[in-house]
Amino acid sequence: MPHPSLLRRLLTRRRVVLACAAVTVLAAAAALLLAAPTTEVPGRALLVAGARLHPRPREEPRAAAAGRSPDDAPSLPPPPPLKAKAGLPSKISLALSMFSAPVPSPAENFDDGSAEEPEHPDMKENPLKESAPFLQEPISSGPPTRRSDVSEDLDESGNAEPPPRPEIPLWSTKADEELRYAKKEIADAPLVVGDPDLYAPLFRNISVFRRSYELMERLLKVFIYHDGAKPIFHSPELKGIYASEGWFMKLMEADQNFVVRDPNRAHLFYLPYSARQLEHTLYVPGSNTLDPLSIFVKNYIDMISAKFPHWNRTKGADHFFVACHDWGPYTTKLHDELRKNTIKALCNADVSEGVFIRGRDVSLPETYLKSARRPVRDIGGKPAAERSILAFFAGQMHGRVRPVLVKHWGGKDADMRIYTRIPRQITRRMNYAKHMKSSKYCICPMGYEVNSPRIVEAIYYECVPVIIADNFVLPFDDALDWSAFSVVVAEKDVPRLKEILLAIPESRYITMRSNVKKVQRHFLWHTKPVKYDIFHMILHSVWFSRVHQVEQ
């Protein structure tokens, strides 16, 4: 047995060694904590024109009574200089139960007599800038914001490059064979003459459209992901300016013809989230950043690709989502495969920003619906001979086009009824809707974004739409010939607007107005979908895009 004094020395030395080790461990832990990134994101406010960060403002209740456009409400004053928004999580969990009680949103639906888009000018730093990447360097101090590589998708002139070649699937399925068969059949479509259901002058190629539509009805199968909880997922909003994405979701999820439970049979995979609900649930009022929305979407796609094999088979090329909210395109910025490969059905179909890809993505009609029970109501207008007003517009001065329109035509010509707000003495006898129903041409200038519900609203009221929005891909442009029922005017030609309209022969106007009435059926929502209605037209555009991505 060791001597007691030696034992004491050994024990003392052991305590010293243990104490030194403990100090070393504590020092290392402290260093890690100091080096760890903070949960604050002080430089991530996105005050950029290209992002178009502008939720739409609450409308004055008096607007409905006055019968004027919702964007006639006073614009919100610009906010004070922003400070960094602390406390936003750098990663957002997919546990959606945390969103069971959505925070109030700055954007609300409106139930008055028009379909104008109410927007937040305070989210738009430079509304006159024509195009810019939707993620720029932050204006405040702090760590640099991750820049998007959207600019890499543009050529030297700033135009979007041709869509990339489709991803070759990691393995082939029967659905791929059916898509290749459909592509060949569409290319060899038999000539259609005198179809009683379709009016040929409305279409680019009625033979191609009818054959493609027939094959869609016969072959198309869609798998809908069931993952994701309300309110962001499976929560259709059926009223207001974002109703297109909500009605499509509602009708798609209730469908018994196209939807399948077996994903191995699917040609398309639907991601059933709502861009409107993303804004409503995750946007922090006053933060001026879409980071929480983009992070959430990225995490969702990462979860889908990790849990299921279907995304990775094509890198998302056979997946699609439908978003009518202005922010829909920008929420894809953090996931390259989602942004570049997925079929995006977007109301905000602006080719100048490098997000919307012509030939792959789908331009979604923006429809303003006042009633979820009666989506089709108050349709129609006066006959051509009884339309006494040459051209009509009323609305707020959103974006770069409308101020120019009012500068040249506001209150200067009796034939050109161009208003920022319809005077009260006029609305007493003729409100906003009655103006549209009594006008030959309804002016549809872009707001902060290229899209506007005015276009479909004009079709509903049988008024020939005059579209002023450079870089806008018109809805269903893969099928419809918009020159048959609308007039497209370049932004630079606004000063010549009356000259352009008067140069249209009366016979041509009567034909266009008649075609507006005929094309109406392709823009109507029904509680139970009807052949060739807007639900089927949207689905057909997605189907048509997918077919043409497939390698023969």
GROMACS .gro file of N, CA and C in nm, residues 194-254:
model
  183
  194GLY      N    1  -6.485   2.416  -8.840
  194GLY     CA    2  -6.624   2.425  -8.797
  194GLY      C    3  -6.655   2.355  -8.666
  195ASP      N    4  -6.565   2.366  -8.568
  195ASP     CA    5  -6.592   2.306  -8.437
  195ASP      C    6  -6.707   2.382  -8.371
  196PRO      N    7  -6.815   2.314  -8.330
  196PRO     CA    8  -6.930   2.384  -8.270
  196PRO      C    9  -6.902   2.436  -8.129
  197ASP      N   10  -6.800   2.382  -8.060
  197ASP     CA   11  -6.771   2.421  -7.923
  197ASP      C   12  -6.666   2.531  -7.912
  198LEU      N   13  -6.582   2.546  -8.013
  198LEU     CA   14  -6.472   2.641  -8.005
  198LEU      C   15  -6.480   2.739  -8.122
  199TYR      N   16  -6.453   2.866  -8.095
  199TYR     CA   17  -6.458   2.969  -8.197
  199TYR      C   18  -6.316   2.994  -8.247
  200ALA      N   19  -6.287   2.951  -8.367
  200ALA     CA   20  -6.151   2.947  -8.420
  200ALA      C   21  -6.076   3.080  -8.415
  201PRO      N   22  -6.138   3.196  -8.447
  201PRO     CA   23  -6.062   3.322  -8.446
  201PRO      C   24  -6.001   3.360  -8.311
  202LEU      N   25  -6.046   3.299  -8.203
  202LEU     CA   26  -5.992   3.331  -8.072
  202LEU      C   27  -5.858   3.263  -8.046
  203PHE      N   28  -5.822   3.165  -8.128
  203PHE     CA   29  -5.707   3.079  -8.097
  203PHE      C   30  -5.592   3.100  -8.195
  204ARG      N   31  -5.474   3.079  -8.144
  204ARG     CA   32  -5.355   3.081  -8.229
  204ARG      C   33  -5.363   2.968  -8.332
  205ASN      N   34  -5.397   2.850  -8.284
  205ASN     CA   35  -5.411   2.733  -8.371
  205ASN      C   36  -5.515   2.642  -8.307
  206ILE      N   37  -5.637   2.649  -8.356
  206ILE     CA   38  -5.746   2.575  -8.293
  206ILE      C   39  -5.724   2.425  -8.303
  207SER      N   40  -5.657   2.378  -8.408
  207SER     CA   41  -5.632   2.235  -8.424
  207SER      C   42  -5.538   2.184  -8.316
  208VAL      N   43  -5.432   2.258  -8.290
  208VAL     CA   44  -5.336   2.220  -8.186
  208VAL      C   45  -5.403   2.225  -8.049
  209PHE      N   46  -5.478   2.333  -8.023
  209PHE     CA   47  -5.542   2.345  -7.892
  209PHE      C   48  -5.639   2.231  -7.867
  210ARG      N   49  -5.726   2.201  -7.965
  210ARG     CA   50  -5.827   2.099  -7.939
  210ARG      C   51  -5.763   1.962  -7.919
  211ARG      N   52  -5.661   1.930  -7.999
  211ARG     CA   53  -5.596   1.799  -7.982
  211ARG      C   54  -5.527   1.790  -7.847
  212SER      N   55  -5.460   1.898  -7.807
  212SER     CA   56  -5.392   1.900  -7.677
  212SER      C   57  -5.493   1.888  -7.564
  213TYR      N   58  -5.605   1.959  -7.574
  213TYR     CA   59  -5.708   1.955  -7.470
  213TYR      C   60  -5.769   1.815  -7.460
  214GLU      N   61  -5.795   1.750  -7.575
  214GLU     CA   62  -5.849   1.614  -7.575
  214GLU      C   63  -5.754   1.517  -7.505
  215LEU      N   64  -5.625   1.530  -7.534
  215LEU     CA   65  -5.526   1.442  -7.472
  215LEU      C   66  -5.515   1.469  -7.323
  216MET      N   67  -5.527   1.596  -7.283
  216MET     CA   68  -5.527   1.628  -7.140
  216MET      C   69  -5.642   1.559  -7.070
  217GLU      N   70  -5.762   1.570  -7.127
  217GLU     CA   71  -5.879   1.507  -7.065
  217GLU      C   72  -5.861   1.356  -7.054
  218ARG      N   73  -5.797   1.297  -7.150
  218ARG     CA   74  -5.786   1.151  -7.155
  218ARG      C   75  -5.670   1.098  -7.073
  219LEU      N   76  -5.557   1.171  -7.071
  219LEU     CA   77  -5.435   1.115  -7.013
  219LEU      C   78  -5.393   1.177  -6.880
  220LEU      N   79  -5.411   1.307  -6.863
  220LEU     CA   80  -5.345   1.377  -6.754
  220LEU      C   81  -5.383   1.325  -6.616
  221LYS      N   82  -5.280   1.301  -6.535
  221LYS     CA   83  -5.298   1.263  -6.394
  221LYS      C   84  -5.209   1.353  -6.309
  222VAL      N   85  -5.267   1.405  -6.201
  222VAL     CA   86  -5.198   1.499  -6.113
  222VAL      C   87  -5.194   1.441  -5.973
  223PHE      N   88  -5.077   1.443  -5.913
  223PHE     CA   89  -5.062   1.403  -5.772
  223PHE      C   90  -5.049   1.530  -5.689
  224ILE      N   91  -5.126   1.537  -5.581
  224ILE     CA   92  -5.122   1.653  -5.492
  224ILE      C   93  -5.055   1.612  -5.361
  225TYR      N   94  -4.952   1.685  -5.321
  225TYR     CA   95  -4.888   1.656  -5.193
  225TYR      C   96  -4.984   1.689  -5.080
  226HIS      N   97  -4.993   1.597  -4.985
  226HIS     CA   98  -5.082   1.617  -4.871
  226HIS      C   99  -5.009   1.681  -4.752
  227ASP      N  100  -4.878   1.692  -4.763
  227ASP     CA  101  -4.800   1.751  -4.654
  227ASP      C  102  -4.830   1.900  -4.642
  228GLY      N  103  -4.814   1.950  -4.521
  228GLY     CA  104  -4.837   2.092  -4.497
  228GLY      C  105  -4.972   2.117  -4.435
  229ALA      N  106  -4.971   2.197  -4.331
  229ALA     CA  107  -5.095   2.227  -4.257
  229ALA      C  108  -5.146   2.365  -4.292
  230LYS      N  109  -5.271   2.388  -4.261
  230LYS     CA  110  -5.330   2.520  -4.278
  230LYS      C  111  -5.264   2.618  -4.182
  231PRO      N  112  -5.261   2.745  -4.212
  231PRO     CA  113  -5.330   2.813  -4.320
  231PRO      C  114  -5.254   2.822  -4.451
  232ILE      N  115  -5.123   2.793  -4.451
  232ILE     CA  116  -5.046   2.815  -4.573
  232ILE      C  117  -5.081   2.713  -4.680
  233PHE      N  118  -5.106   2.590  -4.639
  233PHE     CA  119  -5.140   2.483  -4.733
  233PHE      C  120  -5.289   2.453  -4.728
  234HIS      N  121  -5.343   2.411  -4.842
  234HIS     CA  122  -5.481   2.362  -4.850
  234HIS      C  123  -5.581   2.463  -4.793
  235SER      N  124  -5.553   2.593  -4.811
  235SER     CA  125  -5.643   2.697  -4.758
  235SER      C  126  -5.677   2.795  -4.870
  236PRO      N  127  -5.770   2.760  -4.956
  236PRO     CA  128  -5.802   2.849  -5.069
  236PRO      C  129  -5.877   2.973  -5.025
  237GLU      N  130  -5.834   3.087  -5.075
  237GLU     CA  131  -5.905   3.213  -5.051
  237GLU      C  132  -5.988   3.241  -5.175
  238LEU      N  133  -6.117   3.253  -5.159
  238LEU     CA  134  -6.209   3.249  -5.273
  238LEU      C  135  -6.269   3.384  -5.309
  239LYS      N  136  -6.227   3.490  -5.242
  239LYS     CA  137  -6.277   3.623  -5.274
  239LYS      C  138  -6.159   3.717  -5.292
  240GLY      N  139  -6.185   3.827  -5.363
  240GLY     CA  140  -6.084   3.930  -5.373
  240GLY      C  141  -5.990   3.913  -5.492
  241ILE      N  142  -5.882   3.988  -5.490
  241ILE     CA  143  -5.791   3.995  -5.603
  241ILE      C  144  -5.699   3.874  -5.614
  242TYR      N  145  -5.689   3.793  -5.507
  242TYR     CA  146  -5.604   3.674  -5.514
  242TYR      C  147  -5.685   3.547  -5.538
  243ALA      N  148  -5.809   3.564  -5.581
  243ALA     CA  149  -5.901   3.450  -5.589
  243ALA      C  150  -5.858   3.344  -5.689
  244SER      N  151  -5.781   3.379  -5.790
  244SER     CA  152  -5.744   3.280  -5.892
  244SER      C  153  -5.668   3.163  -5.830
  245GLU      N  154  -5.569   3.191  -5.744
  245GLU     CA  155  -5.494   3.081  -5.685
  245GLU      C  156  -5.581   3.000  -5.590
  246GLY      N  157  -5.673   3.066  -5.520
  246GLY     CA  158  -5.760   2.995  -5.426
  246GLY      C  159  -5.861   2.907  -5.497
  247TRP      N  160  -5.925   2.959  -5.604
  247TRP     CA  161  -6.023   2.879  -5.676
  247TRP      C  162  -5.957   2.761  -5.747
  248PHE      N  163  -5.838   2.781  -5.800
  248PHE     CA  164  -5.771   2.667  -5.862
  248PHE      C  165  -5.742   2.560  -5.758
  249MET      N  166  -5.692   2.599  -5.641
  249MET     CA  167  -5.662   2.503  -5.536
  249MET      C  168  -5.788   2.427  -5.494
  250LYS      N  169  -5.896   2.500  -5.473
  250LYS     CA  170  -6.021   2.437  -5.430
  250LYS      C  171  -6.068   2.333  -5.532
  251LEU      N  172  -6.071   2.372  -5.658
  251LEU     CA  173  -6.124   2.284  -5.762
  251LEU      C  174  -6.028   2.169  -5.793
  252MET      N  175  -5.898   2.195  -5.785
  252MET     CA  176  -5.800   2.088  -5.811
  252MET      C  177  -5.807   1.982  -5.703
  253GLU      N  178  -5.816   2.023  -5.579
  253GLU     CA  179  -5.817   1.925  -5.469
  253GLU      C  180  -5.948   1.847  -5.463
  254ALA      N  181  -6.055   1.903  -5.522
  254ALA     CA  182  -6.184   1.832  -5.523
  254ALA      C  183  -6.203   1.750  -5.650
   0.00000   0.00000   0.00000
